[in-house]
Amino acid sequence: MLHKKEYFENMVNEPRNPSHWHAMFLDKSVPFDADAKAAFLYDSSTKSRQFLYPVAKMFARVSIVLMQFFKIFIPNVINAPKMLHKSLFWGMKYFITPEANFIILRHFYLGSEVLRFIKDNVDGAEAIPMNPLKPLGVCDVKDNIFLDHDLNLYNFIINLNKAMEDQHLKIEKKDKPDFSAITDGEIPFKPFRNGWTNFIDLATAIEIFTPVYQFYLTDNDFWRATNSLQLDEVIGIYAATIMDCPEKLTALNNKHPMIPLPTAGAAFRLLLHGFSTEVLHALLVQGKRATANTT
């Protein structure tokens, strides 16, 4: 546990100089795990986010546009997902803050639980194949976890909708949803390295990693990965239908995937993607607790 929650809980407000991060931590307008929220806000308040991020963002987005131009002519020359994930692993282990690594690993873990929740609450969907990703340490990233996460989203939507069409299944409101897939509590992550080189915040790291992602993958793989960031709305609609709470989808704002957005903004949409997953999972945790309190 990173214990950043206590940092905000013990913060004293100065009326003439209030902290944006303090206000966002105390705000409860959308559901969000307190430890994850504290880690995200603490990471966002660093000097790296304030000063390094704008520079990294500028160079990264120019790199994406230039690389997209070259891949018009050589779209499939480089296809090295193993090398990609080794690069991501080394970057995460030695250069990213512990808070950023905590948020990244949570994303894969929570995403798998949300998909399993949907499957568990569609009657007749038991045969749909799943590939849960539940990393507990940065070393697990080397197992192609970023690429597999994208593939899981697409394959789940395709397999679920094929099953609904072929077997006449329906996603519908459940009076008593099955929350067995949802973890309510701390995830037992291994300790994160916190050396003097671990100073790069989450947003800056994502900007830097996005052109690296593009370089090591084929043009088609990169396009598919960036378009997957907009699948939040689809997954959110499925979950909200089961929970009968469509009004809770206001925090899912990555826009509908039927209208893909430019790849140059993929890093920002990845932040929104992570935010949406946290909010949706927290909503399911609330539902699980409410069910437990009524039994």
CSV table of C-alpha atoms in Angstrom, one decimal:
chain,number,residue,atom,x,y,z
A,1,MET,CA,0.0,0.0,0.0
A,2,LEU,CA,1.3,3.4,-0.9
A,3,HIS,CA,-0.4,5.3,2.0
A,4,LYS,CA,-1.0,8.4,-0.1
A,5,LYS,CA,-4.6,8.6,1.3
A,6,GLU,CA,-3.3,9.8,4.6
A,7,TYR,CA,-1.4,12.6,2.8
A,8,PHE,CA,-4.7,14.1,1.6
A,9,GLU,CA,-6.7,13.2,4.7
A,10,ASN,CA,-4.2,15.2,6.8
A,11,MET,CA,-3.9,18.1,4.5
A,12,VAL,CA,-5.0,21.4,6.0
A,13,ASN,CA,-7.0,23.7,3.7
A,14,GLU,CA,-5.8,27.3,3.2
A,15,PRO,CA,-8.8,29.3,2.1
A,16,ARG,CA,-6.6,31.8,0.3
A,17,ASN,CA,-4.6,29.1,-1.5
A,18,PRO,CA,-6.7,25.9,-1.7
A,19,SER,CA,-5.2,22.8,-3.3
A,20,HIS,CA,-6.9,21.5,-6.5
A,21,TRP,CA,-5.8,18.0,-5.6
A,22,HIS,CA,-7.2,18.3,-2.1
A,23,ALA,CA,-10.5,19.4,-3.5
A,24,MET,CA,-10.6,16.5,-6.0
A,25,PHE,CA,-9.7,13.9,-3.3
A,26,LEU,CA,-12.5,15.1,-1.1
A,27,ASP,CA,-15.1,15.3,-3.9
A,28,LYS,CA,-17.4,12.3,-4.0
A,29,SER,CA,-19.4,13.1,-7.1
A,30,VAL,CA,-18.2,9.9,-8.9
A,31,PRO,CA,-17.3,6.6,-7.2
A,32,PHE,CA,-13.5,6.0,-7.0
A,33,ASP,CA,-11.4,3.8,-4.8
A,34,ALA,CA,-9.9,6.1,-2.2
A,35,ASP,CA,-6.4,4.6,-2.3
A,36,ALA,CA,-6.3,4.7,-6.1
A,37,LYS,CA,-7.7,8.2,-6.2
A,38,ALA,CA,-5.0,9.4,-3.7
A,39,ALA,CA,-2.3,7.7,-5.7
A,40,PHE,CA,-3.5,9.2,-9.0
A,41,LEU,CA,-3.9,12.7,-7.5
A,42,TYR,CA,-0.6,12.6,-5.7
A,43,ASP,CA,1.1,11.5,-8.9
A,44,SER,CA,-0.6,14.3,-10.9
A,45,SER,CA,0.6,16.9,-8.4
A,46,THR,CA,4.3,16.2,-9.0
A,47,LYS,CA,6.9,18.5,-10.6
A,48,SER,CA,7.2,15.9,-13.4
A,49,ARG,CA,3.5,16.3,-14.3
A,50,GLN,CA,3.8,20.1,-14.1
A,51,PHE,CA,7.0,20.7,-16.1
A,52,LEU,CA,8.1,17.6,-17.9
A,53,TYR,CA,4.7,16.6,-19.2
A,54,PRO,CA,4.1,19.6,-21.6
A,55,VAL,CA,7.6,19.0,-23.2
A,56,ALA,CA,7.1,15.2,-23.5
A,57,LYS,CA,3.6,15.7,-24.9
A,58,MET,CA,4.9,18.0,-27.7
A,59,PHE,CA,7.7,15.7,-28.8
A,60,ALA,CA,5.6,12.5,-28.4
A,61,ARG,CA,2.8,13.7,-30.6
A,62,VAL,CA,5.1,15.0,-33.3
A,63,SER,CA,6.7,11.6,-33.2
A,64,ILE,CA,3.4,9.8,-33.7
A,65,VAL,CA,2.5,12.0,-36.7
A,66,LEU,CA,5.9,11.4,-38.3
A,67,MET,CA,5.8,7.7,-37.6
A,68,GLN,CA,2.3,7.5,-39.0
A,69,PHE,CA,3.6,9.0,-42.3
A,70,PHE,CA,6.4,6.5,-42.6
A,71,LYS,CA,4.1,3.6,-41.8
A,72,ILE,CA,2.1,4.5,-44.9
A,73,PHE,CA,4.9,3.0,-46.8
A,74,ILE,CA,6.2,0.4,-44.3
A,75,PRO,CA,3.1,-0.6,-42.3
A,76,ASN,CA,4.3,-4.1,-41.3
A,77,VAL,CA,8.1,-4.0,-41.3
A,78,ILE,CA,8.3,-3.9,-37.5
A,79,ASN,CA,6.2,-6.3,-35.4
A,80,ALA,CA,8.0,-6.9,-32.1
A,81,PRO,CA,5.5,-7.1,-29.2
A,82,LYS,CA,8.0,-9.0,-27.0
A,83,MET,CA,10.5,-6.2,-27.4
A,84,LEU,CA,7.8,-3.6,-26.8
A,85,HIS,CA,6.8,-5.2,-23.5
A,86,LYS,CA,10.4,-5.5,-22.4
A,87,SER,CA,10.8,-1.8,-23.1
A,88,LEU,CA,7.7,-1.0,-21.1
A,89,PHE,CA,8.8,-3.2,-18.3
A,90,TRP,CA,12.2,-1.5,-17.9
A,91,GLY,CA,10.6,2.0,-18.2
A,92,MET,CA,8.0,1.2,-15.6
A,93,LYS,CA,10.4,-0.5,-13.2
A,94,TYR,CA,13.2,2.1,-13.2
A,95,PHE,CA,11.6,5.5,-14.3
A,96,ILE,CA,7.9,5.6,-13.4
A,97,THR,CA,6.7,6.6,-9.9
A,98,PRO,CA,5.3,3.9,-7.6
A,99,GLU,CA,1.9,5.6,-7.8
A,100,ALA,CA,1.9,5.4,-11.6
A,101,ASN,CA,2.8,1.7,-11.5
A,102,PHE,CA,0.1,1.1,-9.0
A,103,ILE,CA,-2.5,2.7,-11.2
A,104,ILE,CA,-1.4,0.9,-14.3
A,105,LEU,CA,-1.4,-2.6,-12.7
A,106,ARG,CA,-4.8,-1.9,-11.2
A,107,HIS,CA,-6.2,-1.0,-14.6
A,108,PHE,CA,-5.5,-4.5,-16.0
A,109,TYR,CA,-6.8,-6.2,-12.8
A,110,LEU,CA,-10.0,-4.2,-12.6
A,111,GLY,CA,-10.6,-4.4,-16.3
A,112,SER,CA,-10.6,-8.2,-16.2
A,113,GLU,CA,-13.0,-8.1,-13.2
A,114,VAL,CA,-15.5,-5.8,-15.0
A,115,LEU,CA,-15.6,-8.1,-18.1
A,116,ARG,CA,-16.1,-11.2,-15.9
A,117,PHE,CA,-18.9,-9.4,-14.0
A,118,ILE,CA,-20.7,-8.8,-17.3
A,119,LYS,CA,-20.3,-12.4,-18.4
A,120,ASP,CA,-21.5,-13.7,-15.0
A,121,ASN,CA,-24.7,-11.6,-15.3
A,122,VAL,CA,-25.7,-12.6,-18.9
A,123,ASP,CA,-27.8,-15.8,-18.6
A,124,GLY,CA,-26.4,-18.5,-20.9
A,125,ALA,CA,-23.0,-16.8,-21.5
A,126,GLU,CA,-21.0,-19.4,-19.5
A,127,ALA,CA,-19.2,-20.7,-22.5
A,128,ILE,CA,-17.7,-17.4,-23.6
A,129,PRO,CA,-13.9,-17.7,-23.3
A,130,MET,CA,-12.0,-15.4,-21.0
A,131,ASN,CA,-8.4,-14.4,-20.6
A,132,PRO,CA,-8.2,-12.6,-17.2
A,133,LEU,CA,-5.1,-10.4,-16.6
A,134,LYS,CA,-4.4,-9.9,-13.0
A,135,PRO,CA,-0.7,-8.8,-12.6
A,136,LEU,CA,0.6,-8.4,-9.1
A,137,GLY,CA,4.0,-7.0,-10.0
A,138,VAL,CA,5.7,-4.9,-12.7
A,139,CYS,CA,7.5,-8.0,-14.0
A,140,ASP,CA,4.2,-9.4,-15.2
A,141,VAL,CA,4.1,-6.7,-17.9
A,142,LYS,CA,6.6,-8.7,-19.9
A,143,ASP,CA,3.9,-11.2,-20.7
A,144,ASN,CA,2.5,-9.1,-23.5
A,145,ILE,CA,-0.1,-7.7,-21.0
A,146,PHE,CA,-0.7,-4.4,-22.8
A,147,LEU,CA,-1.5,-6.1,-26.1
A,148,ASP,CA,-3.5,-8.9,-24.5
A,149,HIS,CA,-5.6,-6.3,-22.7
A,150,ASP,CA,-6.6,-4.7,-26.0
A,151,LEU,CA,-7.4,-8.1,-27.5
A,152,ASN,CA,-9.4,-9.1,-24.5
A,153,LEU,CA,-11.8,-6.1,-25.0
A,154,TYR,CA,-12.4,-6.8,-28.6
A,155,ASN,CA,-12.7,-10.6,-28.3
A,156,PHE,CA,-15.1,-10.2,-25.4
A,157,ILE,CA,-17.4,-7.9,-27.3
A,158,ILE,CA,-17.3,-10.1,-30.4
A,159,ASN,CA,-17.8,-13.3,-28.5
A,160,LEU,CA,-20.6,-12.0,-26.3
A,161,ASN,CA,-22.6,-10.5,-29.2
A,162,LYS,CA,-22.2,-13.6,-31.3
A,163,ALA,CA,-23.5,-15.6,-28.4
A,164,MET,CA,-26.4,-13.2,-28.0
A,165,GLU,CA,-27.3,-13.5,-31.7
A,166,ASP,CA,-26.8,-17.3,-32.0
A,167,GLN,CA,-28.3,-18.3,-28.7
A,168,HIS,CA,-30.8,-15.4,-28.3
A,169,LEU,CA,-29.2,-14.2,-25.1
A,170,LYS,CA,-29.9,-10.7,-23.7
A,171,ILE,CA,-28.1,-8.2,-21.5
A,172,GLU,CA,-30.8,-7.0,-19.2
A,173,LYS,CA,-31.4,-5.7,-15.7
A,174,LYS,CA,-30.6,-8.2,-12.9
A,175,ASP,CA,-32.5,-7.7,-9.7
A,176,LYS,CA,-29.7,-9.5,-7.8
A,177,PRO,CA,-26.5,-9.2,-9.9
A,178,ASP,CA,-23.6,-11.6,-9.3
A,179,PHE,CA,-20.7,-9.6,-7.9
A,180,SER,CA,-18.4,-12.6,-7.2
A,181,ALA,CA,-15.9,-11.4,-9.8
A,182,ILE,CA,-15.5,-8.0,-8.1
A,183,THR,CA,-12.7,-7.4,-5.5
A,184,ASP,CA,-13.7,-5.2,-2.6
A,185,GLY,CA,-10.5,-4.3,-0.9
A,186,GLU,CA,-6.8,-4.1,-1.3
A,187,ILE,CA,-5.1,-5.9,-4.2
A,188,PRO,CA,-1.9,-7.7,-3.0
A,189,PHE,CA,0.6,-6.0,-5.3
A,190,LYS,CA,4.3,-6.6,-4.8
A,191,PRO,CA,6.2,-3.6,-3.6
A,192,PHE,CA,7.1,-1.0,-6.3
A,193,ARG,CA,10.6,0.2,-6.7
A,194,ASN,CA,11.0,3.8,-5.5
A,195,GLY,CA,14.6,4.8,-6.4
A,196,TRP,CA,15.8,8.3,-7.3
A,197,THR,CA,15.2,7.6,-11.0
A,198,ASN,CA,11.5,6.7,-10.4
A,199,PHE,CA,10.2,10.3,-10.9
A,200,ILE,CA,8.2,10.2,-14.1
A,201,ASP,CA,4.4,10.6,-13.5
A,202,LEU,CA,1.7,8.6,-15.2
A,203,ALA,CA,0.6,11.2,-17.8
A,204,THR,CA,4.1,11.9,-18.9
A,205,ALA,CA,5.0,8.2,-19.0
A,206,ILE,CA,1.9,7.5,-21.2
A,207,GLU,CA,2.9,10.2,-23.6
A,208,ILE,CA,6.4,8.8,-23.9
A,209,PHE,CA,5.3,5.2,-24.2
A,210,THR,CA,2.7,5.8,-26.9
A,211,PRO,CA,5.2,6.4,-29.8
A,212,VAL,CA,7.2,3.5,-28.5
A,213,TYR,CA,4.0,1.4,-28.7
A,214,GLN,CA,3.5,2.6,-32.2
A,215,PHE,CA,7.1,1.9,-33.3
A,216,TYR,CA,7.1,-1.7,-32.2
A,217,LEU,CA,3.7,-2.7,-33.6
A,218,THR,CA,2.3,-2.9,-37.1
A,219,ASP,CA,0.2,0.0,-38.2
A,220,ASN,CA,-2.9,-2.1,-37.9
A,221,ASP,CA,-2.1,-3.3,-34.4
A,222,PHE,CA,-1.5,0.3,-33.3
A,223,TRP,CA,-4.7,1.6,-34.8
A,224,ARG,CA,-6.7,-1.2,-33.2
A,225,ALA,CA,-5.1,-0.5,-29.8
A,226,THR,CA,-5.9,3.2,-30.0
A,227,ASN,CA,-9.4,2.6,-31.1
A,228,SER,CA,-9.9,0.2,-28.1
A,229,LEU,CA,-9.7,3.1,-25.8
A,230,GLN,CA,-13.2,4.2,-26.8
A,231,LEU,CA,-14.7,0.8,-25.9
A,232,ASP,CA,-15.3,2.2,-22.4
A,233,GLU,CA,-18.7,3.4,-23.5
A,234,VAL,CA,-19.7,-0.1,-24.8
A,235,ILE,CA,-18.6,-1.9,-21.7
A,236,GLY,CA,-20.1,0.8,-19.5
A,237,ILE,CA,-23.5,0.4,-21.2
A,238,TYR,CA,-23.4,-3.4,-20.7
A,239,ALA,CA,-22.7,-3.0,-16.9
A,240,ALA,CA,-25.2,-0.1,-16.5
A,241,THR,CA,-27.9,-2.2,-18.1
A,242,ILE,CA,-27.3,-5.0,-15.7
A,243,MET,CA,-27.2,-2.6,-12.7
A,244,ASP,CA,-30.1,-0.5,-14.1
A,245,CYS,CA,-28.2,2.8,-13.6
A,246,PRO,CA,-27.6,4.5,-16.9
A,247,GLU,CA,-27.3,7.9,-15.2
A,248,LYS,CA,-24.0,6.7,-13.7
A,249,LEU,CA,-22.3,6.7,-17.2
A,250,THR,CA,-21.6,10.4,-17.1
A,251,ALA,CA,-17.9,9.9,-16.1
A,252,LEU,CA,-17.3,7.6,-19.2
A,253,ASN,CA,-16.4,10.3,-21.7
A,254,ASN,CA,-14.0,8.6,-24.2
A,255,LYS,CA,-16.8,9.0,-26.9
A,256,HIS,CA,-18.3,6.2,-28.9
A,257,PRO,CA,-15.9,3.9,-30.8
A,258,MET,CA,-18.0,3.9,-34.0
A,259,ILE,CA,-16.3,7.3,-34.6
A,260,PRO,CA,-12.6,6.7,-34.1
A,261,LEU,CA,-10.4,9.6,-33.0
A,262,PRO,CA,-7.0,10.6,-34.3
A,263,THR,CA,-4.1,8.5,-33.0
A,264,ALA,CA,-2.1,11.6,-32.0
A,265,GLY,CA,-4.4,12.0,-28.9
A,266,ALA,CA,-4.2,8.4,-27.8
A,267,ALA,CA,-2.2,9.1,-24.7
A,268,PHE,CA,-4.8,11.5,-23.3
A,269,ARG,CA,-7.6,9.0,-24.2
A,270,LEU,CA,-5.6,6.3,-22.4
A,271,LEU,CA,-5.8,8.4,-19.2
A,272,LEU,CA,-9.6,8.7,-19.7
A,273,HIS,CA,-9.7,5.0,-20.3
A,274,GLY,CA,-8.0,4.3,-17.0
A,275,PHE,CA,-10.2,6.8,-15.2
A,276,SER,CA,-13.4,5.2,-16.7
A,277,THR,CA,-12.3,1.7,-15.6
A,278,GLU,CA,-11.7,2.9,-12.0
A,279,VAL,CA,-15.1,4.7,-11.9
A,280,LEU,CA,-17.0,1.7,-13.3
A,281,HIS,CA,-15.3,-0.8,-11.0
A,282,ALA,CA,-16.0,1.4,-8.0
A,283,LEU,CA,-19.6,1.6,-9.0
A,284,LEU,CA,-19.7,-2.3,-9.0
A,285,VAL,CA,-18.0,-2.3,-5.6
A,286,GLN,CA,-20.8,0.0,-4.3
A,287,GLY,CA,-23.4,-2.4,-5.7
A,288,LYS,CA,-21.6,-5.4,-4.1
A,289,ARG,CA,-21.6,-3.7,-0.7
A,290,ALA,CA,-25.3,-2.7,-1.0
A,291,THR,CA,-26.2,-6.3,-1.8
A,292,ALA,CA,-24.2,-7.6,1.1
A,293,ASN,CA,-26.0,-5.1,3.5
A,294,THR,CA,-29.4,-6.3,2.4
A,295,THR,CA,-28.7,-10.0,2.9
